Coordinates of C-alpha atoms in Angstrom, one line a residue:
M355 CA -30.3 -28.8 40.5
A356 CA -34.0 -29.0 41.3
D357 CA -36.4 -29.9 38.5
S358 CA -38.4 -26.7 38.9
T359 CA -35.2 -24.6 38.7
F360 CA -34.0 -26.4 35.6
K361 CA -37.3 -25.9 33.9
E362 CA -37.1 -22.2 34.7
I363 CA -33.7 -22.0 33.1
L364 CA -35.0 -23.5 29.9
K365 CA -37.9 -21.1 30.0
C366 CA -35.6 -18.1 30.3
R367 CA -33.3 -19.5 27.6
R368 CA -36.2 -19.6 25.2
K369 CA -37.1 -16.0 26.0
N370 CA -33.6 -14.6 25.9
V371 CA -32.8 -15.6 22.4
L372 CA -35.4 -13.2 21.0
A373 CA -34.5 -9.5 20.5
L374 CA -34.0 -6.9 17.8
A375 CA -30.5 -5.6 17.1
V376 CA -31.3 -2.0 17.5
T377 CA -34.8 -1.8 18.9
A378 CA -35.1 -4.2 21.7
V379 CA -38.8 -4.6 21.9
V380 CA -39.4 -8.1 23.3
L381 CA -40.2 -8.2 27.0
S382 CA -39.9 -11.1 29.3
G383 CA -39.5 -11.7 33.0
C384 CA -36.1 -13.2 32.3
G385 CA -34.7 -10.1 30.6
V386 CA -34.0 -9.0 27.1
V387 CA -30.9 -9.8 25.0
A388 CA -30.5 -6.8 22.8
N389 CA -28.1 -6.1 19.9
I390 CA -27.7 -9.9 19.6
Q391 CA -24.7 -11.2 17.6
P392 CA -22.1 -14.1 17.6
R393 CA -18.4 -14.2 18.2
N394 CA -16.1 -14.3 15.2
S395 CA -15.6 -17.9 14.2
E396 CA -15.7 -20.2 11.3
P397 CA -19.3 -20.0 9.9
P398 CA -21.2 -23.2 9.6
Q399 CA -22.0 -24.4 6.1
E400 CA -25.0 -22.4 4.8
G401 CA -26.4 -25.2 2.7
A402 CA -26.3 -28.2 5.0
S403 CA -27.9 -31.2 3.5
S404 CA -31.1 -32.6 4.9
S405 CA -34.1 -34.6 3.9
Q406 CA -36.3 -31.8 5.1
E407 CA -38.0 -29.5 2.6
P408 CA -36.8 -25.9 2.2
S409 CA -38.1 -23.9 5.1
S410 CA -39.2 -21.1 2.7
E411 CA -41.9 -23.5 1.4
E412 CA -43.3 -24.4 4.8
P413 CA -46.0 -22.2 6.4
S414 CA -45.4 -21.1 10.0
P415 CA -47.7 -23.0 12.4
Q416 CA -48.0 -19.8 14.4
E417 CA -49.3 -17.6 11.7
S418 CA -52.9 -18.7 12.2
S419 CA -52.7 -17.4 15.7
Q420 CA -52.5 -13.9 14.4
A421 CA -56.3 -13.8 13.7
E422 CA -57.0 -15.1 17.2
E423 CA -55.1 -12.2 18.6
G424 CA -57.1 -9.6 16.8
D425 CA -55.1 -9.8 13.5
L426 CA -52.1 -7.8 14.6
T427 CA -50.5 -8.4 11.3
A428 CA -53.2 -6.5 9.4
H429 CA -53.3 -3.9 12.2
F430 CA -49.6 -3.2 12.0
K431 CA -49.9 -2.9 8.3
R432 CA -52.4 -0.1 8.8
I433 CA -50.2 1.6 11.3
R434 CA -47.2 1.5 9.0
A435 CA -49.4 3.1 6.2
A436 CA -50.4 6.0 8.5
D437 CA -48.3 8.9 9.5
P438 CA -48.7 10.1 13.1
C439 CA -47.0 13.4 12.3
E440 CA -49.9 14.2 9.9
L441 CA -52.4 13.4 12.7
V442 CA -51.0 15.0 15.8
T443 CA -51.7 18.6 14.9
H444 CA -55.1 20.2 15.8
P445 CA -56.2 23.8 15.9
M446 CA -57.1 23.6 19.6
L447 CA -53.4 23.3 20.5
K448 CA -53.0 27.0 19.6
K449 CA -54.5 27.8 23.0
Y450 CA -51.2 26.7 24.4
G451 CA -49.2 28.9 22.0
P452 CA -47.9 28.7 18.5
E453 CA -46.4 25.5 17.1
Q454 CA -42.7 25.3 17.9
L455 CA -41.6 21.9 16.7
I456 CA -42.9 18.5 15.5
V457 CA -40.8 15.5 16.3
R458 CA -41.1 12.0 14.9
G459 CA -40.3 9.2 17.4
R460 CA -37.5 6.7 17.0
G461 CA -40.0 3.9 16.5
M462 CA -41.7 5.9 13.8
T463 CA -45.2 5.1 15.1
D464 CA -45.4 8.2 17.4
C465 CA -45.1 11.9 16.9
Q466 CA -44.9 14.9 19.3
E467 CA -45.9 18.5 18.8
L468 CA -44.3 21.1 21.0
T469 CA -46.4 24.3 21.4
G470 CA -45.7 27.4 23.4
Y471 CA -44.0 30.8 23.2
S472 CA -40.4 31.6 22.5
D473 CA -40.5 33.8 25.6
P474 CA -38.3 31.9 28.1
A475 CA -40.6 33.0 30.9
K476 CA -43.5 30.9 29.6
S477 CA -44.1 27.2 29.7
V478 CA -44.0 24.8 26.7
Y479 CA -46.5 22.0 26.2
S480 CA -46.0 18.7 24.6
F481 CA -48.7 16.6 23.0
K482 CA -47.4 13.2 21.9
V483 CA -49.5 10.5 20.1
G484 CA -48.5 6.9 19.6
L485 CA -50.3 4.7 17.1
H486 CA -49.2 1.5 18.8
S487 CA -48.7 0.9 22.5
S488 CA -48.8 -2.5 24.1
F489 CA -52.0 -3.0 26.1
G490 CA -53.1 -6.0 28.1
E491 CA -55.2 -7.1 31.1
R492 CA -52.6 -5.8 33.5
D493 CA -52.6 -2.4 31.9
A494 CA -56.3 -2.2 32.2
K495 CA -56.2 -3.3 35.8
D496 CA -53.6 -0.7 36.9
A497 CA -55.2 2.2 35.1
K498 CA -58.1 4.5 35.9
K499 CA -61.0 3.7 33.5
E500 CA -63.2 6.5 32.1
Q501 CA -65.6 7.1 29.2
L502 CA -64.8 9.7 26.5
G503 CA -66.9 10.2 23.4
G504 CA -68.5 6.8 23.7
R505 CA -65.1 5.0 24.1
T506 CA -63.3 3.6 27.1
I507 CA -60.0 5.3 27.9
Y508 CA -57.4 4.4 30.5
L509 CA -55.5 7.0 32.5
E510 CA -52.1 5.6 33.6
E511 CA -49.8 6.6 36.4
Y512 CA -46.3 5.3 36.6
S513 CA -44.5 5.0 40.0
T514 CA -41.2 6.0 38.4
D515 CA -42.7 9.1 36.6
K516 CA -41.1 12.1 38.3
E517 CA -43.2 14.4 36.0
S518 CA -46.5 12.9 37.0
H519 CA -47.5 16.2 38.7
R520 CA -47.4 18.0 35.3
S521 CA -48.1 15.1 32.8
C522 CA -51.0 12.8 31.8
H523 CA -50.8 9.4 30.1
I524 CA -53.8 7.9 28.3
K525 CA -54.4 4.7 26.3
V526 CA -57.3 3.9 24.1
P527 CA -57.5 0.2 23.0
Y528 CA -58.3 -0.4 19.3
E529 CA -61.6 -2.2 18.8
G530 CA -61.2 -5.7 17.5
V531 CA -57.5 -5.8 18.1
T532 CA -56.0 -7.5 21.1
G533 CA -52.8 -6.1 22.6
S534 CA -52.6 -2.7 20.9
A535 CA -53.8 0.8 21.9
L536 CA -53.5 4.4 20.8
S537 CA -51.5 6.4 23.4
L538 CA -51.4 10.0 24.3
D539 CA -48.8 11.7 26.5
V540 CA -49.3 15.3 27.5
R541 CA -46.7 17.3 29.4
Q542 CA -46.0 20.8 30.6
T543 CA -42.3 22.0 30.7
P544 CA -41.7 25.0 32.9
P545 CA -39.8 28.1 31.8
R546 CA -36.1 27.7 31.4
G547 CA -34.3 27.8 34.8
Q548 CA -37.5 27.6 36.8
E549 CA -38.7 24.8 39.1
A550 CA -41.5 22.6 37.7
K551 CA -44.9 23.2 39.3
P552 CA -48.0 21.1 39.4
W553 CA -50.4 21.4 36.5
P554 CA -53.8 20.4 37.9
Q555 CA -55.5 20.6 34.6
R556 CA -53.1 18.2 32.8
C557 CA -55.6 15.3 32.3
E558 CA -58.4 17.6 31.5
A559 CA -56.3 19.2 28.8
A560 CA -55.3 15.7 27.5
K561 CA -59.0 14.6 27.4
E562 CA -60.1 17.8 25.7
Y563 CA -57.5 17.3 22.9
L564 CA -58.1 13.5 22.7
A565 CA -61.9 14.0 22.2
K566 CA -61.2 16.0 19.1
V567 CA -58.6 13.7 17.5
M568 CA -59.4 10.3 18.8
D569 CA -61.8 9.1 16.1
K570 CA -59.5 10.1 13.3
L571 CA -56.4 8.6 15.0
L572 CA -58.2 5.3 15.6
E573 CA -59.2 5.1 11.9
L574 CA -55.5 5.1 10.9
P575 CA -55.9 7.0 7.7
P576 CA -53.1 6.4 5.1
R577 CA -50.4 9.1 4.9
K578 CA -50.9 11.9 2.4
K579 CA -47.2 12.0 1.4
G580 CA -45.1 9.1 0.1
A581 CA -43.0 7.3 2.6
V582 CA -39.2 7.5 2.4
G583 CA -36.4 5.3 3.6
V584 CA -37.6 2.8 6.1
L585 CA -40.9 4.5 6.8
G586 CA -43.8 2.2 6.0
K587 CA -41.6 -0.8 5.3
D588 CA -42.7 -4.3 6.4
P589 CA -39.9 -6.0 8.4
C590 CA -41.3 -9.4 7.6
A591 CA -41.5 -8.8 3.8
R592 CA -38.5 -10.9 3.0
Q593 CA -39.5 -13.8 5.1
K594 CA -39.2 -16.5 2.4
E595 CA -35.9 -15.3 1.1
M596 CA -34.4 -15.1 4.6
A597 CA -35.7 -18.5 5.6
G598 CA -34.4 -20.0 2.3
A599 CA -30.9 -18.4 2.9
L600 CA -30.4 -20.5 6.0
G601 CA -30.5 -23.7 4.0
R602 CA -32.8 -26.8 3.6
A603 CA -31.9 -28.1 7.1
Y604 CA -33.7 -25.3 8.8
R605 CA -37.5 -25.4 9.2
L606 CA -39.5 -22.3 9.9
T607 CA -41.4 -22.9 13.2
E608 CA -42.6 -19.4 14.0
R609 CA -43.0 -15.9 12.6
R610 CA -44.1 -13.0 14.7
Y611 CA -44.3 -9.3 14.6
V612 CA -43.0 -7.8 17.8
G613 CA -44.3 -4.4 16.7
P614 CA -45.2 -2.6 13.5
Y615 CA -41.5 -2.3 12.6
G616 CA -40.1 -5.5 14.2
C617 CA -40.2 -9.1 12.9
E618 CA -38.8 -12.3 14.2
L619 CA -38.4 -15.6 12.4
V620 CA -37.6 -18.7 14.4
L621 CA -36.1 -21.7 12.6
A622 CA -35.2 -25.2 13.9
N623 CA -32.5 -27.6 12.8
S624 CA -33.1 -30.9 14.6
G625 CA -30.0 -32.5 13.0
Q626 CA -27.7 -29.9 14.7
N627 CA -30.0 -29.4 17.7
Q628 CA -30.0 -25.7 16.9
E629 CA -32.6 -23.0 16.9
L630 CA -31.9 -19.8 15.0
T631 CA -33.8 -16.5 15.4
V632 CA -33.6 -13.9 12.7
S633 CA -34.6 -10.4 13.9
V634 CA -35.3 -7.5 11.6
G635 CA -36.2 -4.0 12.6
F636 CA -36.5 -0.4 11.4
A637 CA -36.0 2.7 13.5
F638 CA -34.7 6.3 13.6
Y639 CA -31.5 7.1 15.4
V640 CA -28.5 9.4 15.6
R641 CA -25.5 7.7 13.9
Q642 CA -24.7 4.5 15.8
R643 CA -21.2 4.0 17.2
A644 CA -19.3 1.0 18.2
T645 CA -19.5 0.4 22.0
G646 CA -16.1 -1.3 22.5
Q647 CA -14.7 -4.8 23.0
T648 CA -14.9 -7.3 25.9
A649 CA -14.5 -11.0 26.0
R650 CA -18.2 -11.6 25.4
F651 CA -19.2 -8.4 23.6
K652 CA -17.6 -7.0 20.4
S653 CA -18.7 -4.0 18.5
R654 CA -17.1 -2.7 15.2
E655 CA -17.8 0.1 12.7
L656 CA -17.7 -1.2 9.2
S657 CA -19.3 -0.7 5.8
L658 CA -21.7 -2.9 4.0
D659 CA -22.2 -2.3 0.2
G660 CA -21.1 1.3 0.7
L661 CA -23.4 1.9 3.7
Y662 CA -22.2 2.7 7.2
R663 CA -22.9 -0.1 9.8
V664 CA -22.1 -1.2 13.2
R665 CA -21.6 -4.9 13.8
N666 CA -22.3 -6.3 17.3
T667 CA -21.5 -9.8 18.4
K668 CA -22.3 -11.6 21.7
D669 CA -21.0 -14.8 23.1
L670 CA -23.2 -15.7 26.0
H671 CA -23.7 -19.1 27.6
M672 CA -27.2 -19.9 26.3
T673 CA -27.2 -17.7 23.1
R674 CA -24.7 -16.5 20.6
S675 CA -25.5 -13.8 18.1
C676 CA -24.3 -11.5 15.4
G677 CA -26.1 -8.4 14.1
N678 CA -25.8 -5.4 11.9
A679 CA -27.2 -1.9 12.4
V680 CA -27.1 -0.3 8.9
E681 CA -27.6 3.4 8.3
V682 CA -29.7 3.5 5.1
R683 CA -30.4 7.2 5.2
R684 CA -28.3 9.9 6.8
A685 CA -29.8 12.4 9.3
T686 CA -31.1 15.6 7.9
N687 CA -28.5 17.4 10.0
S688 CA -26.0 16.4 12.6
A689 CA -28.3 17.5 15.4
K690 CA -31.3 15.5 14.4
D691 CA -32.2 12.1 15.6
D692 CA -33.7 10.9 12.3
A693 CA -31.1 8.8 10.5
H694 CA -32.9 5.7 9.1
Y695 CA -31.6 2.4 10.4
L696 CA -32.1 -1.2 9.5
S697 CA -31.1 -3.8 12.0
V698 CA -30.7 -7.5 11.3
S699 CA -29.5 -10.0 13.8
L700 CA -29.0 -13.8 13.9
S701 CA -29.0 -15.6 17.2
S702 CA -28.4 -19.2 18.1
A703 CA -29.5 -21.5 20.9
K704 CA -30.0 -25.2 21.5
L705 CA -33.2 -26.6 20.2
Q706 CA -33.5 -29.0 23.0
V707 CA -31.7 -29.8 26.3
Q708 CA -32.2 -33.4 27.1
D709 CA -31.7 -33.3 30.8
E710 CA -30.3 -31.0 33.6
D711 CA -26.8 -32.4 33.1
D712 CA -26.8 -31.7 29.3
E713 CA -24.5 -28.8 28.1
I714 CA -26.7 -25.9 27.2
K715 CA -24.0 -23.7 25.5
A716 CA -25.4 -22.3 22.3
P717 CA -24.0 -23.4 18.9
Q718 CA -21.9 -21.1 16.8
V719 CA -23.4 -18.4 14.6
S720 CA -22.1 -17.1 11.3
C721 CA -21.6 -13.3 10.8
A722 CA -21.1 -14.0 7.1
L723 CA -24.7 -15.4 7.1
T724 CA -25.9 -12.4 9.0
D725 CA -24.4 -10.2 6.3
K726 CA -26.3 -12.2 3.7
L727 CA -29.6 -11.8 5.6
T728 CA -28.9 -8.1 5.9
R729 CA -28.5 -7.7 2.1
I730 CA -31.8 -9.5 1.6
A731 CA -33.5 -7.0 4.0
L732 CA -31.8 -4.1 2.2
D733 CA -33.4 -5.2 -1.1
E734 CA -36.8 -4.4 0.4
I735 CA -35.7 -0.8 1.1
R736 CA -33.8 0.2 -2.0

């Protein structure tokens, strides 16, 4: 195996061990391993002895980089405290017809207002705001840059967007924050049974609306009503308890937010040459269902402390994992996509591969330990 190829495999292995159990939000050129979880096997001892200090007492060497990246930690805290569904509505939308429906997104940081007439012969318009959308140099390069109200906005077009003739997508980067932008998606839906037609004024309509709401949205004012369920919860809040639950042999090497409602803790055990990644996330979904069984992927519907959950396990070559998707609040009705879910997963990979001939198969992962971590995360919600 060529040296460059071997290095690329190791690079991909590092990237592939990171994902959220329900909301796969980590992107990499090597692909994303979602719903990560391990095969059923004898769990390793949870309190392995080591001369190392407990990981819960050690600060993450990566936490200081948060400030250099525009302090995403504080930014995400402000986003969780705001409610996009309180901010999306504006009187100017009445020009498109009366309000029909307001829908909170699965990720809870976006909200959509549908406005129009119940007359099936008339179009319906959707105005969707997102309080966090990833934004980098490539996004800026590929978008059309304009000025609006003294701010720089970016109009985006997607090659795979079949609705581009009747939709407009805009991002507005937050000042002083690297990697995050406010987003607006505007779309016209044709009358039922009719063919979609171009909407030439789509971006003018989007900019007219954005000019009126942009300043308030970018301020991220706190929600007026109290948050319920997983809304507003910090996925990294139980960092110390989770790191401590893995035992003294594991040292916390990195903690990162992969979004306002996604957290990853990376821990190393040099004695066992093992790296563990704990992923915690919150989201809205319809009730989750088991996806079936294969040799490498297993999915089961179980209960955890009286709560409905789906356990998913994966046994891949370079990573093994076990995760829970726990329904902590039922949907308001069977047709709504607003059940509150907590996802916790534990994935394992080798900490180091000595050379290209070394076996790179990941160490075992304990589902019993995943359940323990899930209960710690549940304590933050209840």
